[in-house]
XYZ file of C-alpha atoms in Angstrom:
687
model
C -70.059 32.261 -73.182
C -66.834 31.185 -71.469
C -64.081 30.854 -74.091
C -61.498 28.368 -72.866
C -57.954 28.634 -74.182
C -55.309 25.953 -73.537
C -52.583 27.213 -71.194
C -49.925 27.727 -73.856
C -48.776 31.259 -74.563
C -47.886 32.390 -78.062
C -46.549 35.608 -76.578
C -45.319 36.016 -73.026
C -45.281 39.201 -71.032
C -42.137 41.187 -70.448
C -42.117 39.814 -66.903
C -40.960 36.415 -68.059
C -43.138 33.746 -69.635
C -45.566 31.013 -68.712
C -44.064 30.011 -65.358
C -44.207 33.592 -64.153
C -47.754 33.987 -65.472
C -48.762 30.924 -63.487
C -46.984 32.103 -60.338
C -48.836 35.411 -60.519
C -52.130 33.647 -61.173
C -51.669 31.367 -58.172
C -50.424 34.058 -55.808
C -53.900 35.297 -54.921
C -56.405 32.986 -56.560
C -56.000 30.978 -53.403
C -58.022 31.413 -50.281
C -55.409 33.460 -48.376
C -57.175 36.814 -48.535
C -60.582 35.124 -48.385
C -59.642 33.772 -44.956
C -61.769 36.216 -42.970
C -60.639 34.809 -39.615
C -56.966 35.244 -40.492
C -57.540 38.787 -41.725
C -59.624 39.860 -38.746
C -57.257 38.406 -36.165
C -54.243 40.059 -37.754
C -56.212 43.318 -37.772
C -57.254 42.887 -34.154
C -53.695 42.099 -33.036
C -52.354 45.165 -34.857
C -54.889 47.400 -33.126
C -54.093 45.952 -29.683
C -50.320 46.148 -30.167
C -50.172 49.677 -31.576
C -52.632 50.977 -28.989
C -50.519 49.445 -26.199
C -47.393 51.208 -27.485
C -49.175 54.540 -27.753
C -50.607 54.201 -24.241
C -47.039 53.722 -22.996
C -46.008 56.928 -24.748
C -44.065 55.132 -27.475
C -44.279 55.260 -31.243
C -45.136 52.212 -33.357
C -42.773 51.597 -36.262
C -44.016 48.608 -38.248
C -42.164 46.284 -40.607
C -44.307 44.063 -42.863
C -42.234 41.238 -44.391
C -43.695 39.694 -47.553
C -46.514 42.203 -47.874
C -48.156 40.578 -50.912
C -51.188 42.724 -51.664
C -50.213 45.251 -48.988
C -53.193 44.281 -46.841
C -51.390 43.960 -43.493
C -49.478 47.213 -44.042
C -52.720 49.071 -44.741
C -54.219 47.541 -41.595
C -51.211 48.853 -39.637
C -51.766 52.385 -40.977
C -55.456 52.209 -40.100
C -54.521 51.040 -36.596
C -52.443 54.191 -36.115
C -48.860 53.103 -36.854
C -46.393 55.976 -36.877
C -44.456 54.482 -39.784
C -44.786 51.388 -41.954
C -42.155 49.725 -44.137
C -43.381 46.892 -46.356
C -41.086 44.622 -48.334
C -42.008 42.240 -51.151
C -39.428 40.341 -53.236
C -41.762 38.992 -55.949
C -41.620 41.932 -58.347
C -44.992 41.577 -60.136
C -46.771 41.373 -56.780
C -44.687 44.232 -55.373
C -45.715 46.392 -58.344
C -49.318 45.393 -57.771
C -49.077 46.191 -54.042
C -47.753 49.635 -54.972
C -50.870 50.292 -57.074
C -53.215 48.812 -54.444
C -51.699 50.970 -51.686
C -52.014 54.073 -53.895
C -55.627 53.227 -54.782
C -56.400 53.095 -51.061
C -54.661 56.477 -50.615
C -51.971 55.150 -48.273
C -48.911 55.582 -50.478
C -47.609 58.428 -48.321
C -47.845 56.393 -45.090
C -46.307 53.144 -46.380
C -42.756 52.825 -47.673
C -42.715 49.872 -50.067
C -39.328 48.241 -50.697
C -39.182 45.759 -53.544
C -36.621 43.321 -52.179
C -36.222 40.442 -49.720
C -36.150 41.262 -46.032
C -32.653 39.781 -45.830
C -31.497 42.501 -48.264
C -33.016 45.458 -46.382
C -30.701 48.171 -45.096
C -31.305 50.213 -41.936
C -30.310 53.814 -41.290
C -31.060 57.387 -42.337
C -31.857 57.533 -46.040
C -31.790 53.720 -46.396
C -34.624 51.190 -46.831
C -35.605 51.573 -43.166
C -34.896 54.812 -41.321
C -34.738 52.912 -38.036
C -35.232 49.440 -36.643
C -38.880 48.484 -36.323
C -40.454 47.762 -32.935
C -43.436 45.974 -34.461
C -43.115 43.106 -36.944
C -46.189 41.860 -38.759
C -45.753 39.029 -41.220
C -47.326 35.833 -42.491
C -44.511 33.450 -43.415
C -46.238 30.175 -42.597
C -47.369 27.105 -44.468
C -49.161 23.911 -43.442
C -45.942 22.705 -41.796
C -45.540 26.145 -40.140
C -41.817 26.473 -40.944
C -41.712 25.057 -44.471
C -41.372 28.462 -46.143
C -38.285 29.400 -44.126
C -39.956 31.257 -41.257
C -37.169 30.425 -38.771
C -34.383 31.875 -40.922
C -36.389 34.971 -41.856
C -37.295 35.732 -38.245
C -33.747 35.134 -37.021
C -32.336 37.558 -39.594
C -34.984 40.190 -38.852
C -34.449 39.956 -35.080
C -30.717 40.391 -35.504
C -30.648 43.104 -38.167
C -34.011 44.848 -38.579
C -35.857 44.895 -35.234
C -35.431 46.429 -31.790
C -34.650 44.226 -28.790
C -38.099 44.865 -27.335
C -39.913 44.202 -30.616
C -43.531 43.065 -30.552
C -44.156 40.447 -33.212
C -47.533 39.688 -34.793
C -48.062 36.816 -34.372
C -46.291 36.569 -31.038
C -46.007 32.778 -30.737
C -46.856 29.531 -32.524
C -47.660 26.187 -30.906
C -47.501 22.882 -32.782
C -49.984 20.171 -31.725
C -49.725 16.443 -32.322
C -52.306 13.691 -31.961
C -51.191 10.060 -32.195
C -53.660 7.950 -34.166
C -54.308 4.527 -35.582
C -55.464 5.230 -39.146
C -55.510 2.419 -41.728
C -56.766 4.841 -44.386
C -53.768 7.143 -44.005
C -51.480 4.118 -43.824
C -52.844 2.938 -47.187
C -51.358 6.090 -48.745
C -47.921 5.260 -47.332
C -47.221 1.500 -47.276
C -47.935 -1.030 -50.022
C -49.951 -4.085 -49.000
C -49.714 -7.701 -50.057
C -51.803 -8.287 -53.185
C -54.136 -11.299 -52.986
C -56.882 -12.694 -55.187
C -60.526 -13.191 -54.208
C -59.740 -16.582 -52.632
C -57.072 -15.068 -50.402
C -54.169 -16.545 -52.352
C -51.148 -14.255 -52.252
C -50.109 -13.019 -55.678
C -47.448 -10.464 -54.731
C -45.586 -9.960 -51.475
C -44.022 -6.599 -50.731
C -40.198 -6.567 -50.750
C -38.738 -5.891 -47.271
C -36.948 -2.735 -48.428
C -40.322 -1.326 -49.503
C -42.095 -2.346 -46.278
C -39.360 -0.755 -44.161
C -39.164 2.525 -46.112
C -40.190 5.649 -44.145
C -41.524 7.290 -47.302
C -41.274 10.806 -48.632
C -40.060 13.719 -46.515
C -42.489 16.061 -48.315
C -45.263 17.279 -46.042
C -48.516 15.315 -46.402
C -51.026 18.152 -46.147
C -54.656 17.212 -45.869
C -58.031 18.543 -44.761
C -58.239 16.359 -41.650
C -61.756 17.579 -40.892
C -62.972 15.719 -43.990
C -61.610 12.311 -42.938
C -64.479 9.885 -42.336
C -64.967 9.758 -38.532
C -64.678 5.961 -38.490
C -61.409 5.975 -40.450
C -59.154 6.637 -37.451
C -58.794 5.861 -33.777
C -57.407 8.785 -31.754
C -54.980 7.180 -29.303
C -54.193 10.451 -27.506
C -55.639 13.886 -27.000
C -54.121 16.769 -28.958
C -50.762 17.501 -27.312
C -48.725 20.740 -27.571
C -45.282 19.497 -28.581
C -43.313 22.447 -30.010
C -43.400 26.176 -29.407
C -41.881 29.027 -31.418
C -41.573 32.457 -29.790
C -41.124 34.706 -32.805
C -39.672 37.598 -30.787
C -36.807 35.628 -29.173
C -33.780 34.906 -31.346
C -32.375 32.241 -29.023
C -35.706 30.350 -29.028
C -35.697 29.943 -32.815
C -33.371 26.991 -33.227
C -32.833 25.406 -36.608
C -32.619 21.903 -35.093
C -34.537 20.823 -32.035
C -35.957 17.714 -30.362
C -38.758 17.776 -27.806
C -40.026 14.860 -25.715
C -43.657 14.695 -24.584
C -45.003 12.117 -22.127
C -48.371 10.917 -23.444
C -51.057 8.629 -22.081
C -53.054 6.437 -24.435
C -56.766 7.121 -24.034
C -57.636 3.951 -25.941
C -55.810 0.898 -27.256
C -54.424 0.525 -30.755
C -51.345 0.654 -32.932
C -49.656 4.089 -33.108
C -49.382 4.507 -36.861
C -49.374 8.217 -37.534
C -49.383 11.701 -36.055
C -51.971 14.290 -37.017
C -50.354 17.738 -36.782
C -51.623 21.311 -36.766
C -50.665 24.570 -35.107
C -52.110 27.724 -33.682
C -50.921 31.327 -33.585
C -51.082 33.463 -30.454
C -51.332 36.835 -32.124
C -50.554 39.182 -29.203
C -48.430 39.055 -26.045
C -51.445 38.769 -23.720
C -52.953 35.889 -25.732
C -56.222 37.744 -26.268
C -56.258 36.757 -29.952
C -55.582 33.155 -30.982
C -55.947 31.656 -34.471
C -56.270 27.860 -34.560
C -55.720 25.530 -37.517
C -57.087 22.515 -35.616
C -59.523 20.057 -37.215
C -63.070 20.385 -35.969
C -62.843 17.775 -33.193
C -59.972 19.663 -31.514
C -60.878 23.218 -32.491
C -61.310 25.555 -29.493
C -64.278 27.336 -31.115
C -66.090 24.255 -32.408
C -68.918 24.102 -29.856
C -69.592 27.828 -30.117
C -69.612 27.697 -33.905
C -71.849 24.645 -33.829
C -74.430 26.553 -31.800
C -74.159 29.575 -34.086
C -75.007 27.490 -37.168
C -77.965 25.788 -35.479
C -81.008 25.964 -37.729
C -79.060 26.536 -40.935
C -78.859 23.990 -43.730
C -77.145 20.922 -42.309
C -73.396 21.053 -42.950
C -70.735 18.387 -42.508
C -69.115 18.755 -39.096
C -65.795 19.577 -40.672
C -67.258 22.662 -42.342
C -68.519 24.358 -39.185
C -65.068 25.799 -38.412
C -63.343 28.495 -40.517
C -62.145 27.038 -43.822
C -58.711 27.596 -45.285
C -56.649 25.817 -47.894
C -53.353 27.666 -47.475
C -52.979 26.272 -43.941
C -54.327 22.748 -43.657
C -53.244 19.976 -41.310
C -50.610 17.310 -41.932
C -50.062 13.581 -41.443
C -46.690 12.176 -40.355
C -46.077 8.435 -40.285
C -44.471 6.814 -37.267
C -41.961 3.968 -37.558
C -43.908 0.664 -37.453
C -44.412 -0.977 -34.051
C -45.291 -4.610 -33.389
C -47.068 -4.184 -30.051
C -50.175 -2.001 -29.672
C -50.591 0.620 -26.978
C -52.975 -0.248 -24.159
C -55.498 2.141 -22.620
C -53.788 4.255 -19.970
C -50.295 3.298 -21.094
C -47.730 6.074 -20.936
C -45.206 6.559 -23.728
C -42.865 9.238 -25.040
C -43.572 11.036 -28.301
C -40.501 12.674 -29.795
C -41.002 15.741 -31.980
C -38.230 16.959 -34.258
C -37.687 19.924 -36.500
C -34.907 21.351 -38.612
C -35.080 24.689 -40.389
C -37.856 23.619 -42.763
C -39.430 20.319 -41.686
C -41.113 18.444 -38.832
C -41.108 14.708 -38.085
C -42.012 12.422 -35.190
C -40.953 9.212 -33.481
C -41.641 7.103 -30.374
C -38.236 5.551 -29.608
C -36.845 7.671 -26.774
C -33.613 5.697 -26.731
C -32.414 6.951 -30.110
C -32.756 9.925 -32.412
C -34.810 9.405 -35.550
C -33.586 11.234 -38.633
C -35.853 13.004 -41.103
C -37.503 10.343 -43.308
C -36.376 9.927 -46.910
C -37.596 7.408 -49.469
C -35.038 4.647 -50.003
C -37.227 2.194 -51.944
C -38.199 4.398 -54.890
C -41.960 3.892 -54.680
C -42.561 7.167 -52.844
C -40.541 8.969 -55.506
C -42.038 7.271 -58.554
C -45.657 7.299 -57.319
C -47.902 9.772 -55.549
C -49.631 8.999 -52.258
C -52.996 8.750 -53.993
C -51.487 6.257 -56.441
C -50.251 4.100 -53.564
C -53.805 4.302 -52.242
C -55.095 3.013 -55.576
C -52.660 0.085 -55.485
C -53.958 -0.769 -51.995
C -57.648 -0.402 -52.876
C -58.947 -3.936 -52.300
C -62.313 -3.378 -54.031
C -60.651 -1.927 -57.106
C -58.069 -4.717 -57.215
C -60.732 -7.370 -56.764
C -62.676 -6.042 -59.754
C -59.585 -6.171 -61.960
C -58.432 -9.592 -60.748
C -61.897 -11.141 -61.128
C -61.933 -9.907 -64.711
C -58.452 -11.327 -65.317
C -59.623 -14.750 -64.151
C -62.413 -14.675 -66.726
C -60.378 -13.539 -69.742
C -56.802 -14.792 -69.247
C -55.638 -18.367 -69.827
C -52.407 -20.309 -69.899
C -51.861 -19.233 -73.528
C -52.278 -15.508 -72.864
C -49.467 -13.061 -73.604
C -50.301 -9.784 -71.890
C -48.779 -6.445 -72.887
C -49.123 -3.995 -69.983
C -49.211 -0.344 -71.129
C -49.191 1.231 -67.692
C -46.419 2.373 -65.356
C -45.944 0.877 -61.900
C -48.796 -1.574 -62.480
C -48.712 -4.241 -59.799
C -51.946 -5.550 -61.284
C -50.187 -6.142 -64.583
C -47.422 -7.935 -62.704
C -50.022 -9.957 -60.788
C -51.283 -11.306 -64.107
C -47.945 -13.109 -64.425
C -48.765 -15.008 -61.203
C -52.197 -16.045 -62.495
C -51.008 -18.658 -64.973
C -50.588 -16.603 -68.151
C -47.832 -17.504 -70.579
C -45.976 -14.172 -70.480
C -46.340 -10.552 -69.340
C -44.576 -7.707 -71.165
C -44.300 -4.705 -68.817
C -43.960 -1.237 -70.333
C -41.715 0.691 -67.912
C -40.018 3.723 -69.508
C -39.215 5.385 -66.170
C -35.980 4.108 -64.594
C -37.112 4.569 -60.978
C -40.484 2.915 -61.545
C -38.784 0.075 -63.396
C -36.393 -0.563 -60.479
C -39.385 -0.673 -58.131
C -41.119 -3.249 -60.316
C -37.924 -5.279 -60.689
C -37.726 -5.504 -56.888
C -41.224 -7.070 -56.855
C -40.283 -9.471 -59.661
C -37.156 -10.593 -57.826
C -38.737 -10.847 -54.379
C -41.667 -12.891 -55.703
C -39.508 -14.950 -58.104
C -41.719 -14.135 -61.102
C -40.233 -15.858 -64.141
C -42.548 -15.015 -67.046
C -42.033 -11.214 -67.126
C -40.092 -9.123 -69.610
C -39.616 -5.361 -69.316
C -40.107 -3.021 -72.275
C -38.360 0.348 -71.929
C -40.379 2.033 -74.690
C -43.146 1.237 -77.128
C -40.564 1.220 -79.921
C -38.605 -1.496 -78.091
C -41.354 -4.067 -78.684
C -40.041 -6.507 -81.271
C -42.415 -7.438 -84.155
C -42.406 -11.117 -83.180
C -43.214 -10.184 -79.573
C -46.051 -7.938 -80.715
C -47.433 -10.664 -82.944
C -47.698 -12.996 -79.945
C -49.710 -10.566 -77.777
C -53.233 -11.766 -77.007
C -54.257 -9.011 -74.552
C -53.261 -5.391 -73.994
C -53.920 -4.185 -70.463
C -53.657 -0.786 -68.837
C -55.089 0.437 -65.534
C -54.467 3.050 -67.062
C -51.909 4.958 -64.991
C -48.995 7.217 -65.889
C -47.124 9.240 -63.231
C -47.119 12.303 -65.500
C -50.933 12.388 -65.446
C -52.483 15.112 -63.301
C -56.129 14.919 -64.314
C -57.735 11.456 -64.543
C -58.206 11.690 -68.323
C -54.525 12.498 -68.818
C -54.196 8.716 -68.628
C -55.779 8.618 -72.103
C -52.111 8.555 -73.126
C -52.735 4.806 -73.065
C -54.790 5.161 -76.240
C -52.000 7.031 -77.976
C -49.495 4.284 -77.116
C -51.961 1.679 -78.291
C -52.555 3.508 -81.573
C -48.833 3.460 -82.373
C -48.600 -0.254 -81.631
C -51.786 -1.345 -83.411
C -50.067 -2.106 -86.762
C -47.819 -4.635 -84.970
C -50.553 -6.312 -82.923
C -52.830 -9.146 -84.079
C -56.268 -8.108 -85.283
C -57.790 -10.375 -82.639
C -55.978 -8.772 -79.687
C -58.236 -7.956 -76.714
C -58.024 -4.391 -75.362
C -58.483 -3.852 -71.584
C -59.975 -1.342 -70.879
C -61.805 -1.078 -74.161
C -63.272 2.381 -73.552
C -63.656 5.253 -71.140
C -66.487 7.652 -70.353
C -66.232 11.241 -69.168
C -68.917 12.415 -66.740
C -69.726 15.807 -65.285
C -71.975 17.157 -62.594
C -72.879 20.731 -61.606
C -72.304 21.300 -57.897
C -72.361 23.793 -55.072
C -69.038 23.688 -53.243
C -69.124 24.827 -49.653
C -65.645 26.362 -49.787
C -63.441 25.244 -52.685
C -64.697 28.043 -54.947
C -62.811 30.544 -52.767
C -59.470 29.583 -54.330
C -60.667 31.114 -57.586
C -62.963 33.928 -56.444
C -62.103 37.633 -56.792
C -61.555 39.616 -53.612
C -63.066 42.989 -54.414
C -63.122 44.680 -51.033
C -61.254 42.909 -48.237
C -61.584 44.101 -44.621
C -62.515 47.554 -45.886
C -59.702 47.838 -48.447
C -60.101 47.841 -52.218
C -58.102 44.932 -53.682
C -59.783 44.942 -57.094
C -56.491 45.933 -58.783
C -54.970 42.687 -57.581
C -58.048 40.820 -58.801
C -57.519 42.214 -62.299
C -53.815 41.340 -62.294
C -54.505 37.784 -61.210
C -57.379 37.298 -63.638
C -55.306 38.616 -66.538
C -52.520 36.124 -65.922
C -54.884 33.300 -65.003
C -56.495 33.469 -68.448
C -53.178 32.396 -69.946
C -51.594 30.202 -67.279
C -54.427 28.366 -65.553
C -56.285 25.446 -67.062
C -60.076 25.914 -67.002
C -60.293 22.486 -65.365
C -57.904 21.701 -62.521
C -57.254 18.582 -60.473
C -58.488 18.430 -56.887
C -59.082 15.583 -54.393
C -62.772 16.407 -54.098
C -63.348 14.178 -51.059
C -61.592 16.946 -49.108
C -63.964 19.641 -50.405
C -67.662 18.903 -49.766
C -70.078 19.722 -52.550
C -73.797 19.211 -53.155
C -75.046 17.942 -56.500
C -77.395 20.297 -58.370
C -78.310 17.664 -60.967
C -77.627 14.048 -61.766
C -74.419 12.989 -63.505
C -74.202 13.890 -67.205
C -72.458 11.589 -69.653
C -70.135 13.898 -71.593
C -68.191 11.641 -73.961
C -67.428 7.986 -74.657
C -63.903 7.276 -75.918
C -63.168 3.953 -77.585
C -59.497 2.981 -77.426
C -59.616 1.335 -80.838
C -61.761 3.638 -82.974
C -61.513 7.105 -81.368
C -57.812 7.885 -81.693
C -57.833 8.759 -85.380
C -59.499 12.183 -85.483
C -60.825 14.948 -83.244
C -64.039 14.062 -81.467
C -66.652 16.623 -80.418
C -69.702 16.178 -78.188
C -72.367 18.700 -77.151
C -75.239 18.570 -74.710
C -76.986 20.278 -71.810
C -77.146 20.078 -68.016
C -80.397 21.079 -66.327
C -80.203 22.654 -62.850
C -83.004 22.914 -60.322
C -81.312 25.780 -58.417
C -78.923 27.583 -60.788
C -78.170 30.326 -58.251
C -76.247 27.771 -56.146
C -73.891 26.768 -58.964
C -70.210 27.495 -58.324
C -68.443 24.526 -59.895
C -68.635 21.576 -62.263
C -66.942 18.327 -61.238
C -65.625 15.987 -63.953
C -64.266 12.446 -63.809
C -63.629 9.430 -66.008
C -64.674 5.802 -65.791
C -62.753 2.973 -67.441
C -64.766 0.096 -68.941
C -62.747 -3.108 -69.021
C -64.850 -4.846 -71.675
C -66.434 -1.782 -73.273
C -69.792 -2.255 -71.553
C -71.108 0.008 -68.800
C -71.540 -2.870 -66.372
C -70.557 -1.819 -62.828
C -68.769 -5.176 -62.470
C -66.287 -4.246 -65.189
C -66.065 -0.468 -64.643
C -63.369 1.342 -62.652
C -64.433 4.829 -61.627
C -62.374 7.822 -60.531
C -65.532 9.604 -59.411
C -68.323 9.206 -56.857
C -68.490 6.058 -54.748
C -72.276 5.843 -55.122
C -74.625 7.136 -57.848
C -75.252 10.881 -57.532
C -78.769 12.049 -56.846
C -79.968 15.578 -57.440
C -80.923 17.790 -54.474
C -79.583 15.378 -51.875
C -79.008 16.657 -48.336
C -75.722 14.749 -48.294
C -72.520 15.857 -50.059
C -71.257 13.792 -52.973
C -69.064 10.908 -51.755
C -65.881 10.835 -53.830
C -63.219 8.168 -54.255
C -60.417 9.183 -51.865
C -57.656 7.670 -54.014
C -58.251 9.865 -57.061
C -58.094 13.493 -57.967
C -61.075 14.623 -59.983
C -61.331 17.540 -62.382
C -63.153 20.690 -61.379
C -64.130 23.793 -63.279
C -64.768 26.645 -60.859
C -67.346 29.159 -62.019
C -65.744 32.596 -62.104
C -68.694 34.880 -62.892
C -71.712 34.688 -60.648
C -74.721 36.688 -61.943
C -77.525 35.487 -64.235
C -77.093 31.727 -63.943
C -78.807 29.610 -66.559
C -81.114 26.799 -65.507
C -79.931 24.836 -68.554
C -76.172 24.804 -69.225
C -75.011 23.973 -72.748
C -71.647 22.215 -72.763
C -69.045 21.184 -75.336
C -66.303 18.586 -74.955
C -63.524 18.170 -77.512
C -61.033 15.301 -77.529
C -57.829 15.699 -79.522
C -56.230 12.241 -79.891
C -52.996 13.697 -81.280
C -52.206 15.322 -77.936
C -54.501 13.105 -75.817
C -56.018 16.345 -74.496
C -59.625 17.002 -73.566
C -61.103 20.517 -73.686
C -64.259 21.602 -71.897
C -66.601 24.534 -72.374
C -69.625 25.384 -70.220
C -72.044 28.205 -71.043
C -73.620 28.916 -67.656
C -74.348 32.644 -67.711
C -76.704 34.814 -69.756
C -74.200 37.677 -69.881
């Protein structure tokens, strides 16, 4: 039986509390050390580099910056390094690395220094006896330089390394592909909101349309984008290069211009970005983060998997979640590119960020949100607001239930649908907007569209009794920016409960109820972020597994939020209805539901996906239901992965213990209306 404990500690460790517990839990329950290609190519590059030095009659003195588990340092010892210094600033992980290195009987060959590389001292009797002539490190993120790689390398080259140092990796190359991608654009720019007849309800204010959006990297599993969702206007183009062994090449601000030729016509809307690592000086070992259609090993890997169970194309290449790909939005253009047309793509970087532009006459600064929407709302939320099918379902329902006498109280934040109701002939709309930034965004829409019958409510307590008495309908999408999991939006019910004594008995509640669903699945890769390592490339890392598991029990929720469209999974049973929650009757006391899921192939189980559906009128009619889950009904034992809504994160419980799977899984769901929390328990093993 899996006993699930909410992530609130009564007692924290001496190391420093919940945040530290969570940081430790997340430091290795990611796929980093499960990335076999990364591990093997680092190992291969170490062997080549150290062997080359020895053949030249030279010693190999290795520095490992940010050693983590100690894996790369142990690889260096195995490859024959004459000395190894490893540094790790995160003390709990440094202590763990010390134990891991000792357990692998390499504590005499590796000098572990528990401090940042920028604090290391060099000289006899100091942290490093001498400057290192080999640097091995993994300082990269999806954006390559977002974790401060440039500054760390520059300091090491100046203070810690010899002039002829060999760095592993040796070089990084950033690739860009210019695309037309309406799907990606729907996560960036708000669209005009129209009804089913095409009548415009809300136009987007010009300051919102012109905003470049957030400067935060938009990381994404590009290989999982639907193939028909984008038009590749160019081939993949190498645009930036970082030679990690040359101090003068590692500039903190740089602009590069690349002449491109459009291979097809279309509007240049975005840049897909990824990078590769050339691990050694002779380029014998290269690690690519490209999506499948541009991956150098794709055809070979496709042949190798021939005859196996059919996989999505995007899952034929090595999977990793610590290095994904990224989307960067280009400034809007009014004229499309034509096939064969040449243009200049400008690539920029500072010490931590990349961005792109196409105007070669002027420099484009790093984008920052000036309109507020990209601060107040997530990209997936903007996608929801632009979802025409979702909006149509809501607006069609509004037309049936609202009239000229309706007074609508909107208990949602940033709800353009609630604002649209004011343009549909209702008497008045009361908008609940407690967040100052979100409220300013909504006020811009009210002003730009000259909406007269709207009043803002800064808190539920600010609703006057006479206002409450006039309310005929309460509407919520529901959406609250603080929500992480879909059912966190059950906060709507808590707000409603507090207001019920002020509202008329006859008030209509929209949505009237919600239903939680779950489905047992086999993920192709996502389970790796939560799987123990055991032995990794011949080294015992079980001590790190135990450290991470210990802290994860306290700090990690048993159900986490993930955009499951990026992580293919096969259903092992049909969807199970876990709990119905009525927004009028079910917020008075704790609710408990129990049941069972039956699996045809329990050995394949490695996760349980969970989502919620909102029922506008309380019925389960598809016409009045808004789902955060699959786009089509889930069938058991299908050869196709589940198709998820791309504008929502779903909940997922990853199965941590693998032996003795049950064919029938008892489950328990508890809803606590006081905290609006939902707790899940799944009994899937006989142990």
